[in-house]
């Protein structure tokens, strides 16, 4: 697998798909020309599903429930050499809960790595943050982290007197350890931007700055940005901490537009782990490593 520096990578590819025509992404695999050749031994793959906040034992990540789920749909379409598991964590809306979950997930991935050629982490909502943070703690590579509707948390700060926004759950080691980072969002999903910012990210400014300390090596000493008043009352302590659907280090950004607005945008957020998403996920996973 080729290593690639995101510091010199171009702008992430942005895909906009109609919800009813997810098969369109099939063309991407042809263009990338990175699917296994017919005569080549297919790699063994482990796909780990990571639920988000308030989603411990969430049905979408399970195959042992009587209703259709994303996990079931994926399982039916995977090869016999593939494995699918759900990583369950507390799901608490708290920075420390995410860090604790990331440590546990990293330990699990490290133990499973020798048994598989490829490992893919699929996290919904803040489960994507857990997957990114866990990847930064590994001593080996994972093929992909796929974030479904993840509110990517940033802290506004200064490094070497230059203002910048640094990702709280993605240290430089994550970029080294993950071959491909992919974000999948729904255009009507208001949770990733509006609701997360108006209510709660679960991270204080001090916690966010501590989490971004690894960025001091490339950028220099990190200090808080000047606090600015916001028009919306926040339930955490600083306007310097915010969430966004845009992830500056993503290799591919996919936006789904199913042309249906819903109250608060919560339904589009949960539709990102609908069984219908399985075909898109498998296409993305099958991009594999180059």
Short mmCIF file of C-alpha atoms in Angstrom, two decimals:
data_model
loop_
_atom_site.label_atom_id
_atom_site.label_comp_id
_atom_site.label_asym_id
_atom_site.label_seq_id
_atom_site.Cartn_x
_atom_site.Cartn_y
_atom_site.Cartn_z
CA UNK A 1 0.00 0.00 0.00
CA UNK A 2 1.37 3.37 -0.97
CA UNK A 3 1.80 5.99 1.72
CA UNK A 4 0.45 9.43 0.85
CA UNK A 5 0.92 12.77 2.55
CA UNK A 6 -2.27 14.78 2.88
CA UNK A 7 -0.16 17.87 3.42
CA UNK A 8 0.58 17.82 -0.32
CA UNK A 9 -2.71 16.28 -1.44
CA UNK A 10 -5.14 18.23 -3.58
CA UNK A 11 -8.62 19.35 -2.63
CA UNK A 12 -10.85 16.43 -1.58
CA UNK A 13 -13.10 15.06 -4.25
CA UNK A 14 -16.73 16.09 -3.71
CA UNK A 15 -19.46 13.71 -4.86
CA UNK A 16 -23.09 14.80 -4.89
CA UNK A 17 -25.48 11.89 -5.28
CA UNK A 18 -29.24 11.59 -5.53
CA UNK A 19 -30.54 9.33 -2.76
CA UNK A 20 -32.54 7.32 -5.27
CA UNK A 21 -29.53 6.76 -7.55
CA UNK A 22 -26.77 5.60 -5.25
CA UNK A 23 -25.56 3.17 -7.91
CA UNK A 24 -24.06 6.20 -9.69
CA UNK A 25 -21.00 5.80 -7.51
CA UNK A 26 -20.20 2.61 -9.42
CA UNK A 27 -18.63 4.80 -12.07
CA UNK A 28 -16.14 6.14 -9.55
CA UNK A 29 -14.61 2.71 -9.01
CA UNK A 30 -14.06 2.38 -12.74
CA UNK A 31 -12.37 5.78 -12.94
CA UNK A 32 -10.15 5.07 -9.95
CA UNK A 33 -9.17 1.71 -11.45
CA UNK A 34 -8.39 0.32 -8.04
CA UNK A 35 -10.77 -2.61 -7.70
CA UNK A 36 -9.04 -6.02 -7.49
CA UNK A 37 -8.36 -7.74 -10.79
CA UNK A 38 -10.52 -10.78 -11.49
CA UNK A 39 -7.55 -13.13 -11.24
CA UNK A 40 -6.15 -11.62 -8.05
CA UNK A 41 -6.81 -13.12 -4.64
CA UNK A 42 -9.47 -11.02 -2.92
CA UNK A 43 -8.33 -9.48 0.38
CA UNK A 44 -9.93 -10.42 3.67
CA UNK A 45 -11.69 -7.41 5.10
CA UNK A 46 -12.99 -6.42 8.53
CA UNK A 47 -15.67 -3.72 8.61
CA UNK A 48 -16.26 -2.18 12.04
CA UNK A 49 -19.45 -0.18 12.59
CA UNK A 50 -19.23 2.56 15.25
CA UNK A 51 -22.58 4.06 16.43
CA UNK A 52 -22.83 7.68 17.51
CA UNK A 53 -24.08 9.61 20.54
CA UNK A 54 -27.00 8.10 22.46
CA UNK A 55 -26.80 5.05 20.16
CA UNK A 56 -25.38 2.29 22.34
CA UNK A 57 -26.67 -1.04 20.99
CA UNK A 58 -28.31 0.89 18.16
CA UNK A 59 -30.32 -1.34 15.84
CA UNK A 60 -28.69 -0.07 12.65
CA UNK A 61 -25.34 -1.65 13.60
CA UNK A 62 -26.78 -5.05 14.58
CA UNK A 63 -27.70 -8.21 12.69
CA UNK A 64 -29.55 -9.88 15.58
CA UNK A 65 -32.71 -7.74 15.45
CA UNK A 66 -35.99 -8.50 13.59
CA UNK A 67 -36.04 -5.28 11.53
CA UNK A 68 -34.01 -4.44 8.38
CA UNK A 69 -30.73 -2.75 9.31
CA UNK A 70 -27.65 -1.40 7.59
CA UNK A 71 -25.59 -4.12 9.28
CA UNK A 72 -27.87 -6.84 7.88
CA UNK A 73 -27.79 -5.38 4.40
CA UNK A 74 -24.01 -5.12 4.47
CA UNK A 75 -23.61 -8.64 5.80
CA UNK A 76 -25.71 -10.06 2.97
CA UNK A 77 -23.56 -8.38 0.33
CA UNK A 78 -20.10 -9.01 1.79
CA UNK A 79 -17.82 -11.77 0.57
CA UNK A 80 -17.44 -14.96 2.59
CA UNK A 81 -13.91 -13.87 3.50
CA UNK A 82 -15.19 -10.60 5.03
CA UNK A 83 -16.24 -9.97 8.62
CA UNK A 84 -18.59 -7.36 10.04
CA UNK A 85 -18.73 -6.32 13.70
CA UNK A 86 -20.27 -3.50 15.72
CA UNK A 87 -18.14 -1.63 18.24
CA UNK A 88 -20.39 -0.56 21.10
CA UNK A 89 -19.42 2.27 23.43
CA UNK A 90 -21.27 4.36 26.01
CA UNK A 91 -22.57 6.87 23.45
CA UNK A 92 -22.37 9.67 26.00
CA UNK A 93 -22.27 13.26 24.77
CA UNK A 94 -18.89 13.85 26.33
CA UNK A 95 -15.33 14.39 25.17
CA UNK A 96 -13.95 11.94 27.72
CA UNK A 97 -16.41 9.24 26.66
CA UNK A 98 -15.20 9.58 23.07
CA UNK A 99 -11.55 9.40 24.13
CA UNK A 100 -12.22 6.31 26.27
CA UNK A 101 -14.04 4.68 23.36
CA UNK A 102 -11.19 5.53 20.99
CA UNK A 103 -8.69 3.76 23.25
CA UNK A 104 -10.86 0.65 23.37
CA UNK A 105 -11.45 0.70 19.62
CA UNK A 106 -7.72 1.11 18.91
CA UNK A 107 -6.97 -1.91 21.11
CA UNK A 108 -9.57 -3.95 19.25
CA UNK A 109 -8.23 -2.96 15.83
CA UNK A 110 -4.66 -3.76 16.87
CA UNK A 111 -5.72 -7.23 18.01
CA UNK A 112 -7.66 -7.91 14.82
CA UNK A 113 -5.15 -6.49 12.33
CA UNK A 114 -3.05 -9.69 11.91
CA UNK A 115 -6.13 -11.63 10.81
CA UNK A 116 -7.21 -9.30 7.98
CA UNK A 117 -5.71 -7.72 4.90
CA UNK A 118 -7.91 -4.65 5.24
CA UNK A 119 -9.73 -2.91 8.09
CA UNK A 120 -12.43 -0.30 7.49
CA UNK A 121 -14.05 1.81 10.22
CA UNK A 122 -17.56 3.15 9.57
CA UNK A 123 -18.75 5.68 12.16
CA UNK A 124 -22.10 7.44 12.29
CA UNK A 125 -22.34 10.90 13.84
CA UNK A 126 -19.81 11.21 16.69
CA UNK A 127 -18.94 7.56 16.06
CA UNK A 128 -16.91 8.98 13.18
CA UNK A 129 -14.97 11.09 15.69
CA UNK A 130 -14.28 7.97 17.76
CA UNK A 131 -13.02 6.15 14.66
CA UNK A 132 -10.72 9.01 13.67
CA UNK A 133 -9.31 9.37 17.17
CA UNK A 134 -8.77 5.60 17.50
CA UNK A 135 -6.89 5.47 14.20
CA UNK A 136 -4.38 8.01 15.51
CA UNK A 137 -3.39 5.65 18.33
CA UNK A 138 -2.47 2.71 16.12
CA UNK A 139 0.95 1.44 15.10
CA UNK A 140 -0.44 0.13 11.83
CA UNK A 141 -2.50 1.39 8.93
CA UNK A 142 -6.22 1.04 8.35
CA UNK A 143 -7.58 1.21 4.84
CA UNK A 144 -10.40 3.67 5.46
CA UNK A 145 -12.38 5.66 7.98
CA UNK A 146 -15.86 6.46 6.66
CA UNK A 147 -17.76 9.17 8.54
CA UNK A 148 -21.55 9.18 8.14
CA UNK A 149 -23.02 12.54 9.15
CA UNK A 150 -20.18 13.28 11.56
CA UNK A 151 -20.07 16.74 13.20
CA UNK A 152 -16.32 17.33 12.90
CA UNK A 153 -15.28 19.34 15.95
CA UNK A 154 -12.72 22.12 15.55
CA UNK A 155 -11.13 24.60 17.90
CA UNK A 156 -10.31 28.12 16.77
CA UNK A 157 -6.76 28.82 17.87
CA UNK A 158 -3.46 30.41 16.93
CA UNK A 159 -0.20 28.64 16.14
CA UNK A 160 2.93 30.72 15.62
CA UNK A 161 0.59 33.74 15.74
CA UNK A 162 -1.37 32.47 12.73
CA UNK A 163 -5.13 31.87 13.20
CA UNK A 164 -6.30 28.38 12.27
CA UNK A 165 -9.01 25.83 12.97
CA UNK A 166 -7.65 22.48 14.16
CA UNK A 167 -9.61 19.20 14.30
CA UNK A 168 -10.10 17.96 17.85
CA UNK A 169 -10.41 14.24 17.02
CA UNK A 170 -7.94 13.97 14.17
CA UNK A 171 -4.28 14.32 15.21
CA UNK A 172 -1.52 14.16 12.57
CA UNK A 173 -1.00 10.47 13.38
CA UNK A 174 -4.51 9.72 12.10
CA UNK A 175 -3.58 11.14 8.72
CA UNK A 176 -0.51 8.92 8.66
CA UNK A 177 -2.37 5.78 9.75
CA UNK A 178 -5.48 6.00 7.56
CA UNK A 179 -5.09 5.47 3.85
CA UNK A 180 -8.42 7.05 2.89
CA UNK A 181 -10.80 9.27 4.91
CA UNK A 182 -14.28 9.60 3.41
CA UNK A 183 -17.22 11.69 4.58
CA UNK A 184 -20.83 10.99 3.60
CA UNK A 185 -23.42 13.64 4.46
CA UNK A 186 -27.03 14.40 3.66
CA UNK A 187 -27.62 17.87 2.28
CA UNK A 188 -30.67 18.28 4.58
CA UNK A 189 -28.92 17.04 7.73
CA UNK A 190 -28.96 19.94 10.17
CA UNK A 191 -27.49 17.92 13.04
CA UNK A 192 -23.92 18.14 11.73
CA UNK A 193 -23.87 21.94 11.63
CA UNK A 194 -26.79 23.83 13.13
CA UNK A 195 -27.96 21.56 15.95
CA UNK A 196 -24.48 20.56 17.11
CA UNK A 197 -23.39 24.17 17.26
CA UNK A 198 -26.56 25.65 18.74
CA UNK A 199 -26.69 23.04 21.50
CA UNK A 200 -23.64 21.07 22.49
CA UNK A 201 -20.46 19.55 21.09
CA UNK A 202 -19.58 18.01 24.45
CA UNK A 203 -16.09 19.56 24.41
CA UNK A 204 -14.80 22.49 26.43
CA UNK A 205 -12.19 24.85 25.05
CA UNK A 206 -9.55 23.49 27.42
CA UNK A 207 -10.26 19.91 26.37
CA UNK A 208 -10.17 20.88 22.70
CA UNK A 209 -6.84 22.67 23.04
CA UNK A 210 -5.34 19.74 24.96
CA UNK A 211 -6.52 17.35 22.23
CA UNK A 212 -4.82 19.42 19.53
CA UNK A 213 -1.40 19.48 21.24
CA UNK A 214 -0.01 16.95 18.71
CA UNK A 215 -0.41 19.64 16.04
CA UNK A 216 2.28 21.75 17.76
CA UNK A 217 5.03 19.72 16.10
CA UNK A 218 4.15 20.87 12.57
CA UNK A 219 2.64 24.25 13.47
CA UNK A 220 4.26 25.49 16.70
CA UNK A 221 2.75 26.44 20.07
CA UNK A 222 -1.04 26.48 20.06
CA UNK A 223 -2.90 29.19 21.97
CA UNK A 224 -6.63 30.05 22.19
CA UNK A 225 -8.10 32.38 19.61
CA UNK A 226 -9.72 35.55 20.83
CA UNK A 227 -13.22 34.71 22.04
CA UNK A 228 -15.98 36.32 20.03
CA UNK A 229 -19.65 36.63 20.99
CA UNK A 230 -22.10 34.44 19.10
CA UNK A 231 -25.68 35.17 18.10
CA UNK A 232 -26.79 31.79 19.44
CA UNK A 233 -26.52 30.85 23.10
CA UNK A 234 -24.14 27.94 23.54
CA UNK A 235 -24.31 25.30 26.23
CA UNK A 236 -20.55 24.84 26.38
CA UNK A 237 -18.02 27.33 27.57
CA UNK A 238 -16.42 28.75 24.44
CA UNK A 239 -17.38 30.01 21.00
CA UNK A 240 -13.93 28.84 19.90
CA UNK A 241 -15.24 25.27 19.73
CA UNK A 242 -17.54 24.47 16.83
CA UNK A 243 -18.74 21.59 14.64
CA UNK A 244 -18.92 21.38 10.87
CA UNK A 245 -19.82 18.78 8.23
CA UNK A 246 -16.78 19.91 6.26
CA UNK A 247 -13.65 17.92 7.08
CA UNK A 248 -10.57 19.56 5.64
CA UNK A 249 -8.52 16.34 5.59
CA UNK A 250 -11.07 14.14 3.85
CA UNK A 251 -9.90 12.42 0.67
CA UNK A 252 -13.45 12.13 -0.65
CA UNK A 253 -16.57 14.06 0.39
CA UNK A 254 -19.92 12.63 -0.67
CA UNK A 255 -23.15 14.61 -0.33
CA UNK A 256 -26.48 12.83 -0.74
CA UNK A 257 -29.49 14.87 -1.80
CA UNK A 258 -32.83 13.08 -1.54
CA UNK A 259 -34.80 16.33 -1.85
CA UNK A 260 -36.84 15.85 1.31
CA UNK A 261 -36.73 18.43 4.09
CA UNK A 262 -37.65 17.24 7.58
CA UNK A 263 -38.29 18.90 10.90
CA UNK A 264 -34.94 19.77 12.52
CA UNK A 265 -33.16 17.71 9.90
CA UNK A 266 -33.03 14.72 12.27
CA UNK A 267 -34.54 12.22 9.82
CA UNK A 268 -31.82 12.90 7.20
CA UNK A 269 -29.25 12.36 9.95
CA UNK A 270 -30.58 8.90 10.78
CA UNK A 271 -31.10 8.01 7.12
CA UNK A 272 -27.33 7.99 6.76
CA UNK A 273 -27.40 4.57 8.43
CA UNK A 274 -30.42 3.34 6.46
CA UNK A 275 -30.03 -0.11 4.81
CA UNK A 276 -30.15 1.61 1.41
CA UNK A 277 -26.77 3.20 2.15
CA UNK A 278 -25.12 -0.26 2.12
CA UNK A 279 -24.52 -0.23 -1.65
CA UNK A 280 -22.74 3.11 -1.46
CA UNK A 281 -20.66 1.96 1.50
CA UNK A 282 -19.58 -1.20 -0.27
CA UNK A 283 -18.53 0.79 -3.32
CA UNK A 284 -16.48 3.10 -1.12
CA UNK A 285 -14.96 0.23 0.86
CA UNK A 286 -14.07 -1.58 -2.37
CA UNK A 287 -11.90 1.35 -3.42
CA UNK A 288 -9.42 -0.31 -1.07
CA UNK A 289 -5.78 0.72 -0.93
CA UNK A 290 -3.60 1.56 -3.87
#
